[in-house]
CSV table of C-alpha atoms in Angstrom, one decimal:
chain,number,residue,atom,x,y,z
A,1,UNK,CA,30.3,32.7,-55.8
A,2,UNK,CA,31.7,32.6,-59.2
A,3,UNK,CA,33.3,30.1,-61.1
A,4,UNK,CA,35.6,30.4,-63.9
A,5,UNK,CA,36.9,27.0,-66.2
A,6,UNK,CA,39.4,27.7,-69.1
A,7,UNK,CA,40.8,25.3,-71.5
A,8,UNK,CA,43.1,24.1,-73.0
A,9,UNK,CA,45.7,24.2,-69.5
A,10,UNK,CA,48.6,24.2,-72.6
A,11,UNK,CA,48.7,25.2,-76.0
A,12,UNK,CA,51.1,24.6,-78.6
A,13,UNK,CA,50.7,26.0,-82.0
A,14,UNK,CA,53.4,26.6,-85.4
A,15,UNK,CA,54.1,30.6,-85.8
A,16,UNK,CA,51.3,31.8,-88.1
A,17,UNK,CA,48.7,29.6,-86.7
A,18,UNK,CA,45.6,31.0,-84.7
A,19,UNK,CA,45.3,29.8,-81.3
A,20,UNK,CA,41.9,29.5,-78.9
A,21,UNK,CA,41.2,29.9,-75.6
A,22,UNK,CA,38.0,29.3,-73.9
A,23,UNK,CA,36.1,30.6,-70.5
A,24,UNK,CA,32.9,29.6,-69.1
A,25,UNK,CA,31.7,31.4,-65.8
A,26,UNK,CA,28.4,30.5,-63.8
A,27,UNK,CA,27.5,33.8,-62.1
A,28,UNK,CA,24.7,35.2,-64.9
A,29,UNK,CA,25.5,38.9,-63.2
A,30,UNK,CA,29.4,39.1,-64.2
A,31,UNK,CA,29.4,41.7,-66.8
A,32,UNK,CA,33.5,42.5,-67.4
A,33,UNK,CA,36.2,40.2,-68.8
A,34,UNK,CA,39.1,40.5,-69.2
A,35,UNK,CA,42.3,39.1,-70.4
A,36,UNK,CA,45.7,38.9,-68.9
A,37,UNK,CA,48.8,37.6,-70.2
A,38,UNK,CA,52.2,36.7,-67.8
A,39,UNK,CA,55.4,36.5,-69.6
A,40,UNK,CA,57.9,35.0,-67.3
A,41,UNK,CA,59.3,37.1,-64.4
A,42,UNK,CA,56.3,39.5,-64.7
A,43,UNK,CA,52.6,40.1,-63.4
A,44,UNK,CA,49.7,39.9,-65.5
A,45,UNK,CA,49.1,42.5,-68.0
A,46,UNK,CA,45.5,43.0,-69.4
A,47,UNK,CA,45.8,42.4,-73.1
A,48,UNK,CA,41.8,43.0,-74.1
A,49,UNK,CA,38.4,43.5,-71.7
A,50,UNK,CA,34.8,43.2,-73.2
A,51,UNK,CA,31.6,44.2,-71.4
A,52,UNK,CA,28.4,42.0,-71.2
A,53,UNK,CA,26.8,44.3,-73.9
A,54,UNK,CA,29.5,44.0,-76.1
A,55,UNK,CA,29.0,40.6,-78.3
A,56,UNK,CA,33.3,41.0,-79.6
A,57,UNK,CA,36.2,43.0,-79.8
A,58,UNK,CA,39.3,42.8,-81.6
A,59,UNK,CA,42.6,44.6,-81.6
A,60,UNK,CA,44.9,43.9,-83.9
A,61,UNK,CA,46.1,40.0,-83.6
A,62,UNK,CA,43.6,39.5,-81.1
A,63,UNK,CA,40.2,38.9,-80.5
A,64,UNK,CA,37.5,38.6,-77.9
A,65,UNK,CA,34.0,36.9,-78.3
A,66,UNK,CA,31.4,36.9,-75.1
A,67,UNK,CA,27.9,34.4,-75.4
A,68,UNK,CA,26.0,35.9,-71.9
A,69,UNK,CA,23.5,33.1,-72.7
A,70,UNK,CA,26.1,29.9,-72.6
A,71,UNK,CA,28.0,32.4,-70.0
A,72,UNK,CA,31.2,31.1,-72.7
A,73,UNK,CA,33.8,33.4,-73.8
A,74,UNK,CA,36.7,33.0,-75.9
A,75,UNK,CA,40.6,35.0,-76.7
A,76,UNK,CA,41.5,34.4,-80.7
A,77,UNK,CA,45.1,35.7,-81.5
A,78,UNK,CA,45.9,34.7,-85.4
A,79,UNK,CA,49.0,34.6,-87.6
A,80,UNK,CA,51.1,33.8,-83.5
A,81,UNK,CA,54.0,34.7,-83.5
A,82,UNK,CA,56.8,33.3,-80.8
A,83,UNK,CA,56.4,36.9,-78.6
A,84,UNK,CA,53.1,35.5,-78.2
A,85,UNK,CA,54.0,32.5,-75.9
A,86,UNK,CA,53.0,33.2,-72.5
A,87,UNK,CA,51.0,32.4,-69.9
A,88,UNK,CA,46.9,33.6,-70.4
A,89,UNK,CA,44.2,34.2,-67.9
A,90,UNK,CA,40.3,34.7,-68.6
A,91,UNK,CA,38.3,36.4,-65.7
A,92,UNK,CA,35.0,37.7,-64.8
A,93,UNK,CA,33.9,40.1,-62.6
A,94,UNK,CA,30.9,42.4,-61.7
A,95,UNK,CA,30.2,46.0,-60.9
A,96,UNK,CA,31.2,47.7,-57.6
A,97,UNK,CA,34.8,46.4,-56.9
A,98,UNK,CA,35.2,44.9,-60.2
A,99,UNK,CA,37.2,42.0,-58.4
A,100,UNK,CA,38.1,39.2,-60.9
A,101,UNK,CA,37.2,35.6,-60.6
A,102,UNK,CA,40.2,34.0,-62.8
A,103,UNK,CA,40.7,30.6,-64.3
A,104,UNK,CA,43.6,28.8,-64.3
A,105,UNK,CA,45.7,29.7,-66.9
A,106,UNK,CA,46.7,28.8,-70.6
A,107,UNK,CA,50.3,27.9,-71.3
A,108,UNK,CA,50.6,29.3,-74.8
A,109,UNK,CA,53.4,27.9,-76.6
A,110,UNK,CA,54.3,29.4,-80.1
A,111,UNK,CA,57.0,27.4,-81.9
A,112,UNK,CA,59.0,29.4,-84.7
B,1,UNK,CA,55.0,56.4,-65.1
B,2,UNK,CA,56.0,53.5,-62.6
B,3,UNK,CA,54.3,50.8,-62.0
B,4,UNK,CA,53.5,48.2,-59.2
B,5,UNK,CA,56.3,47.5,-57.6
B,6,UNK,CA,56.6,44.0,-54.8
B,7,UNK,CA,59.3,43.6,-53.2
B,8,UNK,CA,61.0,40.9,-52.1
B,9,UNK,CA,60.9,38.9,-55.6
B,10,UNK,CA,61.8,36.0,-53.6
B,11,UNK,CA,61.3,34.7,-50.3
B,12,UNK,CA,62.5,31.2,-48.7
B,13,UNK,CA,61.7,30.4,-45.0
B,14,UNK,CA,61.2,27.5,-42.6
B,15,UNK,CA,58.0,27.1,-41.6
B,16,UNK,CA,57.1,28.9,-38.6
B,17,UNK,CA,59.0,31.8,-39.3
B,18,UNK,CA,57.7,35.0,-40.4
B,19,UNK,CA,57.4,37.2,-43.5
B,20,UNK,CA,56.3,40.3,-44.7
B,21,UNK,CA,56.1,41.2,-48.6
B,22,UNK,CA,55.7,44.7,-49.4
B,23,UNK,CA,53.7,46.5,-52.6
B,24,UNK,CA,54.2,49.4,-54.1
B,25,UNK,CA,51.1,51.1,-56.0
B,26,UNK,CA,51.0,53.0,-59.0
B,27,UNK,CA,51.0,56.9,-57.8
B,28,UNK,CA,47.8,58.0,-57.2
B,29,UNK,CA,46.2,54.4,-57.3
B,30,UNK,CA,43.8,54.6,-54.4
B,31,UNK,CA,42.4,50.6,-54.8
B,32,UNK,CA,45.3,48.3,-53.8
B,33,UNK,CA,44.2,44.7,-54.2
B,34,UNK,CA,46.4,41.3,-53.3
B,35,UNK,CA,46.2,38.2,-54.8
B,36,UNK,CA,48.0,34.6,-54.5
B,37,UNK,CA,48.8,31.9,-56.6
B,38,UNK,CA,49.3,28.0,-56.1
B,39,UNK,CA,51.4,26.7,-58.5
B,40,UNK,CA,48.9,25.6,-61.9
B,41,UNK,CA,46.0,26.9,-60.4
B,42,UNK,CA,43.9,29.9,-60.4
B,43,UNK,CA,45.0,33.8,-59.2
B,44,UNK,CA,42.9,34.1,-56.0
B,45,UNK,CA,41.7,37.2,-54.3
B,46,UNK,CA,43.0,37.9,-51.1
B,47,UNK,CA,41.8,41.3,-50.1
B,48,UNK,CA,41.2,44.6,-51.5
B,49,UNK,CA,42.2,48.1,-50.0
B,50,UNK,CA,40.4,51.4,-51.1
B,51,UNK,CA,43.0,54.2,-49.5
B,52,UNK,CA,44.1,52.9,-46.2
B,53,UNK,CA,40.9,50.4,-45.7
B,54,UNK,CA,39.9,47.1,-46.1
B,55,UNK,CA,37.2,47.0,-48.5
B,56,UNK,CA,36.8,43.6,-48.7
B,57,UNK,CA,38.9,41.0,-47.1
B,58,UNK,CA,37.0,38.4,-47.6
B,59,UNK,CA,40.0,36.4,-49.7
B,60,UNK,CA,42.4,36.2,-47.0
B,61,UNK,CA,42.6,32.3,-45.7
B,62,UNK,CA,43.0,32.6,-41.8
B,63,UNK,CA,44.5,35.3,-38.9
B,64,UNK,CA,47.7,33.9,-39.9
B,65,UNK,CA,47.7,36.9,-43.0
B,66,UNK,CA,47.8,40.6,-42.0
B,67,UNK,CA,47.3,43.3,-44.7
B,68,UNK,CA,48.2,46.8,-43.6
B,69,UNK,CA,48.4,49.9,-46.2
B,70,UNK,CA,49.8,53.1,-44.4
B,71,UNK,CA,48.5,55.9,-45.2
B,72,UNK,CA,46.9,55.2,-48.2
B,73,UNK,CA,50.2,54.6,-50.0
B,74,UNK,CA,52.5,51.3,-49.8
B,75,UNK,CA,51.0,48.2,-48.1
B,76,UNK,CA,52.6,45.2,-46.7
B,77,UNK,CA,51.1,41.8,-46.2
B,78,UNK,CA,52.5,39.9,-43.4
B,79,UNK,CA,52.3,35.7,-43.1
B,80,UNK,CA,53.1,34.8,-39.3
B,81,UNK,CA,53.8,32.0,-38.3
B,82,UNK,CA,54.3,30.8,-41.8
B,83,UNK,CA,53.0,27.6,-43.1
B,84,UNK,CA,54.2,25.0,-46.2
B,85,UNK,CA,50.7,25.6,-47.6
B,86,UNK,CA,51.7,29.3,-47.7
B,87,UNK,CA,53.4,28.7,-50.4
B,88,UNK,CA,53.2,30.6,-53.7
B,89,UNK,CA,53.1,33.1,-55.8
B,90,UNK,CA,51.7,36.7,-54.3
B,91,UNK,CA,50.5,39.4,-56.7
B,92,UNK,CA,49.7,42.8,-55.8
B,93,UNK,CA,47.8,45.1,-58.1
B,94,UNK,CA,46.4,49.2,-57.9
B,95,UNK,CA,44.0,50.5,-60.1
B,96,UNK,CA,41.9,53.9,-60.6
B,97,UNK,CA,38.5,52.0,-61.6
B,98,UNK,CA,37.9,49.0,-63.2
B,99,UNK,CA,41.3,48.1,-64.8
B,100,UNK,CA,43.9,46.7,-62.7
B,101,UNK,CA,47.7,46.9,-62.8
B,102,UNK,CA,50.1,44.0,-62.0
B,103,UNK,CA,52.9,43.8,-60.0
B,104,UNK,CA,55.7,41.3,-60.6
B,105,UNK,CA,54.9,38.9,-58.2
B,106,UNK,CA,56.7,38.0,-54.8
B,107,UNK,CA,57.7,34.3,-55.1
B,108,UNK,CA,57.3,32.6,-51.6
B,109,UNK,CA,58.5,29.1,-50.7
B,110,UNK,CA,58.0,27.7,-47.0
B,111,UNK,CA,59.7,24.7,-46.4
């Protein structure tokens, strides 16, 4: 089945800073990704998605880049802000049930 | 529009014991989907319900879990006899297609 690894597990940046987070997934047939973010007391929320023929996307602050060929992909937010500090999944996922494979999360910490 | 709804938020009980956590769907939602998750690891899949059936159940770790979703609508998740490795963090989501909507979360602690 699939596998999905994310670094870094915790991520403290300055406001204003960009901050990176990085996938890698193993099953070459995942073609959907998305991105959750938990704030505490909540569920996930998806932030952004990108499809396997899509090679980025960005909305506003944030950002999504997908290499099929490593099977790496990566969330960019820039100029953080302290809103910002939550907790981020990556996943992948395939056509049919479009159930996602997550990693383990990304504690993003966003000091004013 | 409301949105998933998971109820209790909280759950303590002594192992052995039972539970059942309930999940409410966004209206209309016909995929209902449960997840759990183990304090600083992953979000696993647990099962996945399309209307009132099990589409893939293939999550759920042993016959001590039972899913039900009547009618298509609000499904429960029941953990009998509980045990400590139970413990966690259950998520239900509902989604039209591909794009999936969270619930809070139902915190449960076996001790």
């Amino acid at each position: 089945g699939e596998n999905v690894e994310q670094h870094p597990s915790t991520l403290s940046v300055q406001e204003g800073d960009s901050a990176v987070i990085k996938c890698t997934y193993s099953d070459s047939a995942s073609n959907y990704f998305p991105w959750y973010k938990q704030e505490l007391g909540k569920g996930p929320q998806l932030i952004i998605d990108i499809r396997s023929n899509v090679g980025e996307k960005k909305d506003q602050r944030i950002a999504v880049t997908l290499n099929k060929t490593a099977k790496h992909f990566s969330l960019h937010i820039t100029e953080t802000q302290p809103e910002d500090s939550a907790v981020y999944f990556c996943a992948a996922s395939k056509g049919g049930s479009y159930i996602p494979t997550f990693g383990r999360g990304t504690s993003l910490i966003v000091h004013p | 529009e409301a949105g998933v709804t998971q109820f209790p938020s909280h759950s303590v009980i002594e192992k052995g014991q039972t539970v059942t956590l309930r999940c409410d769907p966004i209206s209309g939602h016909d995929n209902l989907y449960w997840y759990r998750r183990v304090m600083g690891k992953e979000i696993k899949f647990l099962l996945h319900f399309v209307k009132e059936s099990k589409q893939d159940e293939s999550g759920m770790p042993n016959n001590r879990f039972l899913a039900e979703r009547t009618g298509g609508t609000y499904s429960t998740l029941k953990v009998q006899p509980a045990e400590l490795e139970d413990s966690g963090v259950y998520f239900c989501a509902s989604s039209l297609s591909y794009e999936q909507y969270f619930g809070p979360g139902t915190r449960l602690t076996v001790t």
